[in-house]
Coordinates of C-alpha atoms and ligand atoms in Angstrom, one line a residue:
M130 CA 5.4 -76.9 11.0
S131 CA 2.6 -77.8 9.1
A132 CA 0.7 -75.5 6.8
S133 CA -2.4 -75.0 8.9
E134 CA 0.2 -73.8 11.6
A135 CA 2.2 -72.0 9.7
E136 CA -1.3 -70.4 8.4
L137 CA -2.5 -70.1 11.8
L138 CA 1.0 -68.6 13.2
A139 CA 0.2 -65.7 10.4
E140 CA -2.9 -64.8 11.5
V141 CA -1.9 -63.4 15.0
P142 CA -1.2 -59.9 15.3
D143 CA 2.5 -59.0 15.8
G144 CA 2.2 -55.6 17.2
L145 CA 1.0 -54.4 20.6
L146 CA -2.8 -53.1 20.9
I147 CA -2.8 -49.6 21.9
G148 CA -6.0 -47.3 21.7
G149 CA -8.0 -50.0 19.4
S150 CA -5.2 -50.0 16.8
W151 CA -2.1 -52.5 16.4
R152 CA 1.3 -50.7 15.9
P153 CA 4.8 -51.8 15.7
A154 CA 6.8 -50.5 19.1
G155 CA 7.8 -47.1 19.2
T156 CA 11.8 -47.9 18.5
G157 CA 10.7 -50.8 16.2
A158 CA 12.2 -53.8 18.1
R159 CA 11.1 -57.3 17.8
F160 CA 11.8 -60.4 19.7
A161 CA 10.9 -64.0 18.3
V162 CA 8.7 -66.6 20.3
H163 CA 9.9 -70.0 20.3
D164 CA 8.5 -73.8 20.1
P165 CA 9.1 -75.7 23.2
A166 CA 8.7 -78.8 21.6
T167 CA 11.0 -78.4 18.8
G168 CA 13.3 -74.7 19.6
A169 CA 12.5 -73.1 16.9
R170 CA 11.4 -69.9 16.2
I171 CA 7.5 -69.4 15.4
K172 CA 6.9 -65.7 14.8
Q173 CA 8.3 -62.1 15.7
I174 CA 6.6 -59.7 17.4
A175 CA 7.0 -56.0 18.5
D176 CA 9.1 -55.5 21.8
A177 CA 7.8 -52.8 23.8
D178 CA 9.7 -50.2 25.6
V179 CA 8.9 -48.1 28.5
A180 CA 7.4 -45.1 26.0
D181 CA 4.9 -47.9 24.5
G182 CA 4.2 -49.3 27.9
R183 CA 2.6 -45.2 28.9
A184 CA 1.1 -45.0 25.7
A185 CA -1.0 -47.9 26.3
L186 CA -1.5 -46.8 29.8
D187 CA -2.6 -43.3 28.2
A188 CA -4.9 -45.1 26.0
A189 CA -6.7 -47.2 29.0
C190 CA -6.9 -43.6 30.7
D191 CA -8.5 -42.4 28.2
A192 CA -10.9 -44.7 27.4
F193 CA -11.9 -45.2 31.3
P194 CA -14.7 -42.8 31.4
A195 CA -16.6 -43.9 28.6
W196 CA -16.2 -47.6 29.5
A197 CA -17.4 -46.8 33.2
A198 CA -20.4 -45.2 32.1
T199 CA -21.5 -47.9 29.4
P200 CA -24.3 -50.1 30.8
P201 CA -23.5 -53.0 32.3
R202 CA -25.7 -54.8 30.2
A203 CA -23.6 -53.7 27.3
R204 CA -20.4 -54.5 28.8
A205 CA -21.8 -57.9 29.6
E206 CA -23.0 -58.2 26.0
I207 CA -19.5 -57.6 24.3
L208 CA -18.0 -60.2 27.1
R209 CA -20.3 -62.6 25.7
R210 CA -19.9 -62.1 22.4
A211 CA -16.5 -62.7 23.1
F212 CA -17.1 -66.0 24.9
E213 CA -18.8 -66.9 21.8
L214 CA -16.4 -66.0 19.4
V215 CA -13.7 -68.1 21.5
R216 CA -15.8 -71.3 21.5
E217 CA -15.9 -70.8 18.1
R218 CA -12.5 -70.6 17.6
A219 CA -11.3 -73.0 20.3
E220 CA -9.5 -75.4 17.6
D221 CA -7.3 -72.3 16.7
I222 CA -6.9 -70.9 20.2
A223 CA -5.7 -74.9 21.4
L224 CA -3.4 -75.3 18.8
L225 CA -1.7 -71.9 19.0
M226 CA -1.4 -72.6 22.7
T227 CA 0.3 -76.1 22.1
I228 CA 2.4 -74.5 19.7
E229 CA 4.0 -72.0 21.8
M230 CA 3.6 -73.4 25.2
G231 CA 3.7 -77.1 24.6
K232 CA 0.9 -78.7 26.3
P233 CA -0.6 -81.6 24.7
L234 CA -3.4 -80.4 22.2
A235 CA -6.2 -82.3 24.2
E236 CA -5.4 -79.9 27.4
A237 CA -5.0 -76.6 25.5
R238 CA -8.5 -77.2 24.6
G239 CA -9.7 -78.1 28.2
E240 CA -8.3 -74.6 29.1
V241 CA -9.9 -72.8 26.0
A242 CA -12.9 -74.5 27.8
Y243 CA -12.0 -73.0 31.0
G244 CA -10.6 -69.9 30.0
G245 CA -13.6 -68.8 27.7
E246 CA -16.1 -69.8 31.0
F247 CA -14.5 -66.3 32.3
L248 CA -16.1 -64.3 29.6
R249 CA -19.4 -65.8 30.0
W250 CA -19.1 -65.9 33.8
F251 CA -18.5 -62.4 34.3
S252 CA -20.6 -61.2 31.4
E253 CA -23.6 -62.7 34.0
E254 CA -22.1 -61.0 36.9
A255 CA -21.1 -57.7 35.2
S256 CA -25.5 -56.4 35.8
R257 CA -25.1 -58.1 39.3
V258 CA -23.0 -55.6 40.9
T259 CA -25.3 -54.0 44.1
G260 CA -25.1 -51.7 46.6
R261 CA -26.8 -51.3 49.9
Y262 CA -29.1 -48.9 51.6
G263 CA -29.6 -48.8 55.2
N264 CA -30.7 -47.2 58.5
T265 CA -27.9 -46.3 61.3
P266 CA -28.5 -48.4 64.2
E267 CA -29.4 -44.7 66.1
N268 CA -32.1 -43.6 63.5
S269 CA -29.3 -40.7 62.9
G270 CA -29.4 -41.1 59.1
R271 CA -29.7 -43.0 56.3
M272 CA -26.7 -45.1 54.5
I273 CA -26.1 -45.3 51.0
I274 CA -23.2 -47.9 50.1
T275 CA -22.5 -48.2 46.3
K276 CA -20.2 -49.8 43.9
H277 CA -17.5 -47.9 41.4
P278 CA -14.8 -49.5 39.1
V279 CA -11.4 -49.1 40.7
G280 CA -10.1 -47.6 37.4
P281 CA -7.3 -48.3 34.9
C282 CA -5.4 -51.9 35.6
Y283 CA -2.3 -53.6 34.7
L284 CA -2.6 -57.0 34.1
I285 CA 0.4 -58.9 34.1
T286 CA 0.2 -63.0 33.6
P287 CA 2.6 -66.1 33.1
W288 CA 3.4 -68.8 30.0
N289 CA 1.9 -71.5 31.7
F290 CA -2.1 -71.1 31.0
P291 CA -1.9 -68.4 28.2
L292 CA -5.6 -68.2 27.7
A293 CA -6.9 -68.6 31.2
M294 CA -4.7 -66.3 33.0
A295 CA -5.7 -63.6 30.4
T296 CA -9.2 -64.1 30.5
R297 CA -9.3 -64.6 34.4
K298 CA -8.2 -60.7 34.8
I299 CA -9.6 -59.1 31.7
A300 CA -13.4 -60.3 32.0
P301 CA -13.9 -59.5 35.6
A302 CA -12.3 -55.9 35.0
L303 CA -14.4 -55.2 32.0
A304 CA -17.8 -56.5 33.7
A305 CA -16.8 -54.2 36.6
G306 CA -15.9 -51.2 33.9
C307 CA -12.4 -50.8 34.1
T308 CA -10.0 -50.5 31.2
V309 CA -6.8 -52.6 31.2
V310 CA -3.4 -52.8 30.0
I311 CA -2.3 -56.3 29.5
K312 CA 1.0 -57.6 29.5
P313 CA 1.3 -61.5 28.9
S314 CA 4.9 -63.3 29.2
E315 CA 7.5 -63.1 26.6
L316 CA 7.5 -66.7 26.5
T317 CA 3.8 -67.2 25.4
P318 CA 2.3 -63.5 24.0
L319 CA 0.7 -64.9 21.2
T320 CA -2.8 -66.5 23.0
T321 CA -3.1 -63.0 24.3
L322 CA -2.5 -61.2 21.0
F323 CA -5.2 -63.6 19.2
L324 CA -7.5 -63.0 22.0
A325 CA -7.3 -58.9 21.8
E326 CA -8.1 -59.4 17.9
I327 CA -10.8 -61.4 19.4
L328 CA -12.5 -58.9 21.9
R329 CA -12.0 -56.3 19.1
E330 CA -14.3 -58.7 16.7
A331 CA -16.4 -58.3 19.5
E332 CA -16.5 -54.8 18.9
L333 CA -15.1 -54.0 22.1
P334 CA -14.6 -49.8 22.1
A335 CA -10.9 -48.8 21.7
G336 CA -8.5 -48.7 24.5
V337 CA -10.7 -50.7 27.1
V338 CA -7.7 -53.7 26.2
N339 CA -4.5 -52.5 25.3
V340 CA -2.0 -55.1 25.1
V341 CA 1.9 -54.7 25.3
T342 CA 4.6 -57.4 24.6
T343 CA 7.8 -56.6 26.0
T344 CA 11.0 -58.5 26.6
S345 CA 11.9 -55.6 29.5
A346 CA 9.3 -56.9 31.6
G347 CA 10.6 -54.9 34.5
P348 CA 11.3 -51.7 33.5
V349 CA 7.9 -51.5 31.3
S350 CA 6.2 -52.4 34.5
A351 CA 7.9 -50.2 37.0
A352 CA 7.0 -47.4 34.4
I353 CA 3.2 -48.5 34.8
I354 CA 3.0 -49.2 38.0
T355 CA 4.4 -46.2 39.5
D356 CA 2.1 -44.1 37.6
P357 CA -0.5 -42.2 39.4
R358 CA -2.9 -42.9 37.1
L359 CA -2.9 -46.6 37.7
R360 CA -5.5 -47.9 39.8
K361 CA -5.3 -51.7 40.5
L362 CA -2.6 -54.4 39.3
S363 CA -3.4 -58.0 39.2
F364 CA -0.1 -60.2 38.7
T365 CA -0.2 -64.3 38.2
G366 CA 3.1 -65.6 38.5
S367 CA 6.1 -66.4 40.9
T368 CA 6.5 -65.6 44.8
P369 CA 9.1 -63.6 44.0
V370 CA 8.2 -61.6 41.5
G371 CA 4.8 -60.7 43.0
K372 CA 6.8 -59.6 46.4
L373 CA 8.8 -57.4 44.3
L374 CA 5.5 -55.6 42.6
L375 CA 4.0 -55.6 45.9
A376 CA 6.7 -53.2 47.1
Q377 CA 6.5 -51.2 43.4
A378 CA 2.7 -50.7 44.2
A379 CA 3.0 -49.4 47.9
D380 CA 4.4 -45.7 46.5
N381 CA 0.8 -46.0 44.5
V382 CA -1.1 -47.3 47.2
L383 CA -2.4 -49.5 44.4
R384 CA -5.3 -52.4 44.7
T385 CA -3.5 -55.2 44.3
S386 CA -4.6 -59.0 43.2
M387 CA -1.3 -61.4 43.6
E388 CA -2.3 -64.9 42.1
L389 CA 1.3 -66.4 43.4
G390 CA 3.6 -69.5 43.8
G391 CA 1.9 -73.1 45.4
N392 CA 3.8 -76.5 47.3
A393 CA 0.7 -78.2 47.4
P394 CA 0.4 -81.1 49.5
F395 CA -1.9 -84.3 48.2
L396 CA -2.5 -86.4 51.2
V397 CA -3.6 -89.9 51.0
F398 CA -5.3 -91.4 53.8
D399 CA -5.6 -95.3 54.6
D400 CA -9.1 -95.0 54.0
A401 CA -9.3 -93.7 50.7
D402 CA -10.8 -94.5 47.5
L403 CA -7.1 -95.8 45.9
D404 CA -8.7 -95.7 42.3
R405 CA -9.9 -92.6 42.7
A406 CA -6.8 -90.8 44.2
V407 CA -4.7 -92.3 41.7
D408 CA -7.1 -90.6 39.2
G409 CA -6.6 -87.3 40.9
A410 CA -2.8 -87.5 41.3
M411 CA -2.7 -87.7 37.6
A412 CA -4.6 -84.9 37.3
A413 CA -2.9 -82.7 39.9
K414 CA 0.7 -83.6 39.2
F415 CA 0.8 -83.9 35.6
R416 CA -1.8 -81.6 33.8
N417 CA 0.3 -78.8 32.3
V418 CA 3.6 -81.4 32.5
G419 CA 3.1 -80.1 36.3
Q420 CA 3.5 -76.5 35.4
A421 CA 0.7 -75.3 37.6
C422 CA 0.8 -73.3 40.4
T423 CA -1.8 -75.9 41.4
A424 CA 0.1 -79.0 40.8
A425 CA 0.5 -81.1 43.5
N426 CA 4.0 -80.8 44.7
R427 CA 4.3 -83.4 47.9
F428 CA 2.5 -86.6 48.1
I429 CA 1.7 -87.4 51.4
V430 CA 0.6 -91.0 51.7
H431 CA -0.5 -93.1 54.9
R432 CA 2.2 -95.9 55.2
D433 CA -0.4 -98.7 54.9
V434 CA -1.4 -97.6 51.2
V435 CA 2.2 -96.4 50.5
D436 CA 3.4 -99.0 48.6
E437 CA 0.1 -99.9 46.4
F438 CA -0.3 -96.2 45.8
T439 CA 3.5 -96.1 44.3
R440 CA 3.1 -98.8 42.6
R441 CA 0.0 -97.6 41.0
V442 CA 0.9 -94.4 39.8
T443 CA 4.5 -95.6 38.5
D444 CA 2.2 -98.1 36.6
R445 CA 0.5 -95.2 34.9
V446 CA 3.1 -93.4 34.2
R447 CA 4.4 -95.8 32.2
T448 CA 1.5 -95.8 30.1
F449 CA 2.7 -92.2 29.1
T450 CA 4.2 -90.9 25.7
M451 CA 6.5 -87.9 25.6
G452 CA 6.4 -85.6 22.6
R453 CA 5.2 -82.2 20.6
G454 CA 1.3 -82.0 22.0
T455 CA 0.3 -81.8 18.7
E456 CA 1.0 -85.1 17.7
D457 CA -1.9 -88.0 18.3
G458 CA -1.5 -89.9 21.8
V459 CA 1.2 -87.7 23.7
T460 CA 0.4 -87.2 27.3
I461 CA 4.2 -85.0 28.4
G462 CA 4.9 -82.2 26.2
P463 CA 7.8 -80.2 27.0
L464 CA 8.6 -78.2 29.6
I465 CA 8.7 -74.3 28.8
D466 CA 12.5 -74.0 28.2
D467 CA 15.5 -75.6 29.3
R468 CA 16.1 -73.5 32.1
A469 CA 12.9 -75.7 33.4
V470 CA 14.7 -78.9 32.9
R471 CA 17.5 -78.1 34.7
K472 CA 15.6 -77.2 37.4
A473 CA 13.5 -80.5 37.4
D474 CA 17.2 -82.2 37.1
D475 CA 18.7 -80.9 40.0
L476 CA 15.5 -81.4 42.2
V477 CA 15.6 -84.8 41.1
G478 CA 19.3 -85.3 41.7
D479 CA 19.1 -83.6 45.4
A480 CA 16.3 -85.6 46.6
V481 CA 18.0 -88.7 45.0
H482 CA 21.4 -88.1 46.3
R483 CA 19.4 -87.9 50.0
G484 CA 18.0 -91.0 49.5
A485 CA 14.8 -90.9 47.7
T486 CA 14.0 -93.8 45.6
L487 CA 13.7 -93.0 41.8
H488 CA 10.4 -95.6 40.3
I489 CA 10.5 -94.4 37.0
G490 CA 11.9 -91.6 34.9
G491 CA 14.1 -89.1 36.3
T492 CA 16.5 -88.4 33.5
A493 CA 16.5 -85.1 31.0
V494 CA 16.1 -85.9 27.2
A495 CA 18.4 -84.8 24.7
G496 CA 17.1 -81.9 23.1
P497 CA 16.2 -80.5 20.3
G498 CA 13.3 -79.2 22.5
S499 CA 13.0 -79.0 26.1
F500 CA 11.6 -82.3 27.8
F501 CA 11.8 -84.4 30.8
P502 CA 10.3 -87.3 31.5
A503 CA 7.5 -88.2 34.1
T504 CA 9.2 -89.1 36.8
V505 CA 7.9 -90.8 40.2
L506 CA 10.2 -90.4 43.4
G507 CA 9.7 -92.6 46.8
D508 CA 10.5 -91.9 50.4
V509 CA 11.5 -88.5 49.8
P510 CA 13.3 -87.3 52.7
A511 CA 12.2 -84.4 54.6
Q512 CA 15.2 -82.4 53.8
S513 CA 15.4 -82.6 50.1
R514 CA 14.7 -79.7 48.4
I515 CA 11.7 -80.6 45.6
L516 CA 9.4 -80.6 49.1
H517 CA 10.3 -76.8 49.9
E518 CA 10.1 -75.3 46.0
E519 CA 7.8 -75.6 43.4
I520 CA 8.6 -78.0 41.3
F521 CA 6.8 -76.8 38.0
G522 CA 7.6 -79.8 36.3
P523 CA 6.5 -83.7 36.1
V524 CA 8.1 -85.1 38.9
L525 CA 5.8 -86.7 41.7
A526 CA 7.4 -87.2 45.0
I527 CA 6.2 -89.2 47.5
V528 CA 6.3 -89.0 51.6
P529 CA 5.2 -91.7 54.2
F530 CA 3.3 -90.7 56.9
H531 CA 2.1 -92.3 60.2
D532 CA -0.9 -90.4 61.6
E533 CA -3.1 -87.8 60.9
D534 CA -1.1 -85.0 63.1
E535 CA 1.8 -85.9 61.2
A536 CA 0.1 -85.5 57.9
L537 CA -1.5 -81.9 58.7
R538 CA 2.3 -80.8 60.4
I539 CA 3.8 -81.8 57.0
A540 CA 1.1 -80.1 54.8
N541 CA 1.6 -76.9 56.3
A542 CA 5.0 -76.5 56.8
T543 CA 5.4 -74.3 54.0
E544 CA 5.2 -70.6 53.3
Y545 CA 2.8 -71.6 50.4
G546 CA -0.7 -71.6 50.8
L547 CA -2.7 -72.1 47.5
V548 CA -4.2 -75.8 47.2
S549 CA -4.6 -78.9 49.0
Y550 CA -5.7 -82.0 48.0
V551 CA -7.0 -85.1 50.6
Y552 CA -8.3 -88.2 49.6
T553 CA -10.4 -90.0 52.9
E554 CA -13.6 -91.6 52.6
N555 CA -14.1 -90.5 56.4
L556 CA -15.8 -87.4 56.6
A557 CA -15.0 -86.2 59.9
R558 CA -11.3 -86.6 59.0
A559 CA -12.3 -84.7 56.0
Q560 CA -14.2 -81.7 58.1
R561 CA -10.8 -81.6 60.4
M562 CA -8.8 -81.5 57.3
I563 CA -10.5 -79.0 55.5
E564 CA -10.3 -76.8 58.8
R565 CA -7.0 -77.4 59.3
L566 CA -5.1 -77.2 56.3
E567 CA -3.5 -73.8 55.5
T568 CA -4.7 -73.1 51.9
G569 CA -7.5 -71.5 50.0
M570 CA -8.5 -74.0 48.2
T571 CA -8.9 -77.8 48.9
G572 CA -9.8 -80.4 46.7
L573 CA -11.7 -83.3 48.5
N574 CA -11.2 -86.4 46.6
V575 CA -10.6 -84.5 43.6
G576 CA -7.5 -83.6 41.6
V577 CA -8.9 -80.2 40.0
V578 CA -10.3 -77.4 41.7
S579 CA -10.3 -74.7 39.1
N580 CA -13.6 -73.4 38.3
A581 CA -14.9 -70.1 36.5
A582 CA -17.6 -70.2 39.3
A583 CA -15.4 -70.6 42.4
P584 CA -12.7 -68.1 44.3
F585 CA -9.8 -69.1 43.2
G586 CA -6.6 -67.5 45.2
G587 CA -3.9 -68.6 48.0
W588 CA -3.3 -68.0 51.6
K589 CA 0.4 -67.0 52.9
H590 CA 2.6 -66.4 50.2
S591 CA 0.4 -68.2 47.5
G592 CA -1.2 -64.2 47.3
L593 CA -3.9 -61.6 47.9
G594 CA -7.4 -61.4 46.6
R595 CA -9.5 -64.2 44.7
E596 CA -10.3 -64.5 40.9
G597 CA -13.4 -66.2 39.5
G598 CA -16.7 -66.6 41.3
I599 CA -18.7 -63.8 42.7
E600 CA -15.7 -62.7 44.7
G601 CA -13.5 -62.2 41.3
I602 CA -15.4 -58.8 40.2
E603 CA -15.0 -57.3 43.4
E604 CA -11.3 -57.4 43.2
Y605 CA -11.8 -54.4 40.5
L606 CA -14.8 -52.6 42.5
Q607 CA -14.2 -49.9 45.1
T608 CA -16.7 -49.2 47.9
K609 CA -18.4 -45.6 48.6
Y610 CA -20.3 -44.8 51.6
T611 CA -22.8 -41.7 51.6
M612 CA -24.2 -40.7 54.6
T613 CA -27.9 -39.1 54.0
P614 CA -30.0 -37.3 57.0
D615 CA -32.7 -39.2 58.4
P616 CA -35.6 -38.5 55.8
F617 CA -38.2 -38.2 59.1
G618 CA -35.9 -36.7 61.7
Ligands
NAP828 P1 7.1 -65.1 36.4 O1 8.7 -65.1 36.5 O2 7.1 -64.3 37.9 O3 6.6 -64.1 35.4 C1 5.5 -63.9 35.5 C2 4.8 -62.5 34.8 O4 5.9 -61.7 35.4 C3 5.2 -62.8 33.5 O5 4.7 -61.8 32.3 C4 6.9 -61.9 33.4 O6 7.1 -61.7 32.1 C5 6.7 -61.1 34.1 N1 7.8 -60.6 35.2 C6 8.6 -61.0 35.3 N2 9.6 -60.3 35.9 C7 9.1 -59.2 36.1 C8 9.6 -58.0 36.8 N3 10.3 -57.5 37.4 N4 8.2 -56.9 36.8 C9 7.4 -57.1 36.2 N5 6.8 -58.6 35.6 C10 7.8 -59.3 35.6 O7 6.4 -66.6 36.7 P2 6.4 -67.8 35.8 O8 7.4 -68.1 35.8 O9 5.9 -66.8 34.2 O10 5.0 -68.5 35.8 C11 4.8 -69.3 36.8 C12 4.9 -68.8 38.7 O11 3.4 -68.3 38.2 C13 4.4 -69.7 39.5 O12 5.0 -70.1 40.7 C14 3.5 -70.5 39.7 O13 2.8 -71.0 40.5 C15 2.8 -69.0 39.1 N6 1.2 -69.1 39.0 C16 0.4 -68.6 39.8 C17 -1.2 -68.4 39.7 C18 -2.0 -68.9 40.4 O14 -3.2 -68.4 40.2 N7 -2.2 -68.7 41.7 C19 -1.3 -69.0 38.2 C20 -0.3 -69.8 37.2 C21 0.8 -69.5 37.8 P3 8.3 -62.3 31.5 O15 8.0 -63.6 31.1 O16 8.0 -61.8 30.1 O17 9.8 -62.3 31.6

């Protein structure tokens, strides 16, 4: 670790943020955070237990009335200041993410830009929350429809986008007038701790954002989710954990937002612009070393162009450089941990065993660090596990198709429905795909769909609710309808 990295890590708070101040866990327990590129321990931080979680919720509940009553413009200005501070500290935040999560520095910079945008976007949305006033159809009275913050929220984020997943939840919650407890993944908690300090610098009042870091995600979360004072749960993570939390939330009839797993199809038709499709494939597959819910999982390519597409993507992969994300020129960083490497290895092994062709990569790299090379598999048989499970690694799996109906049938044959990608130059075909693909988002001739101004979210088992866009703030608002007499009656 370089001296500048050590200096940056020393600046990251190591406590729990509760009621505006940093404090150790009640038991004094701590846990270690590791660099996935080297396996080295990089920092020890507080390990919250159930009592700490409750204390964080106490703080969020205490702060709620004043924050909800704070003028939207004042809330907006704090978010805007936080956006400016994220921009000022962009290099440090990017480096911190690369150290704790592994993504190449250039991608980490991209995430800072994307993640920061949620602070700016929702600072702008804060003052735009409106209601309605209207007549009843019978002239019997007047209806007043108003919007109110839902109340204290619990936010759970995954490790793959440590900044953006936090800002995508915190910013709309705060803009709407809600207070929060946020629990980042134990694998990448440092970016959230750094962001929380930035929010304090932006003069966010005490208790509006509380942070608990813990190795006991299950018990700490269950205590918060089943507490009757909580009014909203927003979760980003895997579908199995999401289902478990939905069941827990049912007892408390919580508002929930669920951003869950994906199994994105990437369709390339014979009329596609192949240069564009290959560029899009690189972004949709290898961004974040394939560890994105939006990562293309299945490349469904027309048989007339499949050989050419395969050759081109394999040639591109040959130019990749694997290594620690801080090093110049690295395009493939480590996976998050050894379990992720074993999963990629198993999925590739299963596909090859069933008859897939291995064009490049395919063998896990011995440690230190958790590395798996960029891999291309062709002619992947339909029953292969890799087509049905979320890969979460840099493996590009190709399946040929004959006609549009077959492509669509393969694409929709999954319980997931987050995003799809379509490459075609035929407008009518593109429109048919948009209408028939069972996903909450579609990239039409583009390989990245994420944008703070867009409603991000999935259909089917990929989730409930939307983050970003004008829809994002609605998730943190509840509606009240008031009936009044006809003023002329
Ligand atoms: P995960 O294992 O489900 O964990 C997500 C978060 O939930 C982490 O903070 C984790 O804490 C916590 N958690 C785990 N078990 C829990 C429990 N029993 N109760 C409460 N919290 C619990 O998912 P992941 O491996 O971190 O993230 C990858 C998954 O997230 C993929 O499936 C990906 O598709 C999905 N994802 C979806 C989106 C989207 O917008 N749709 C975006 C990004 C990622 P610990 O890590 O500390 O255990």
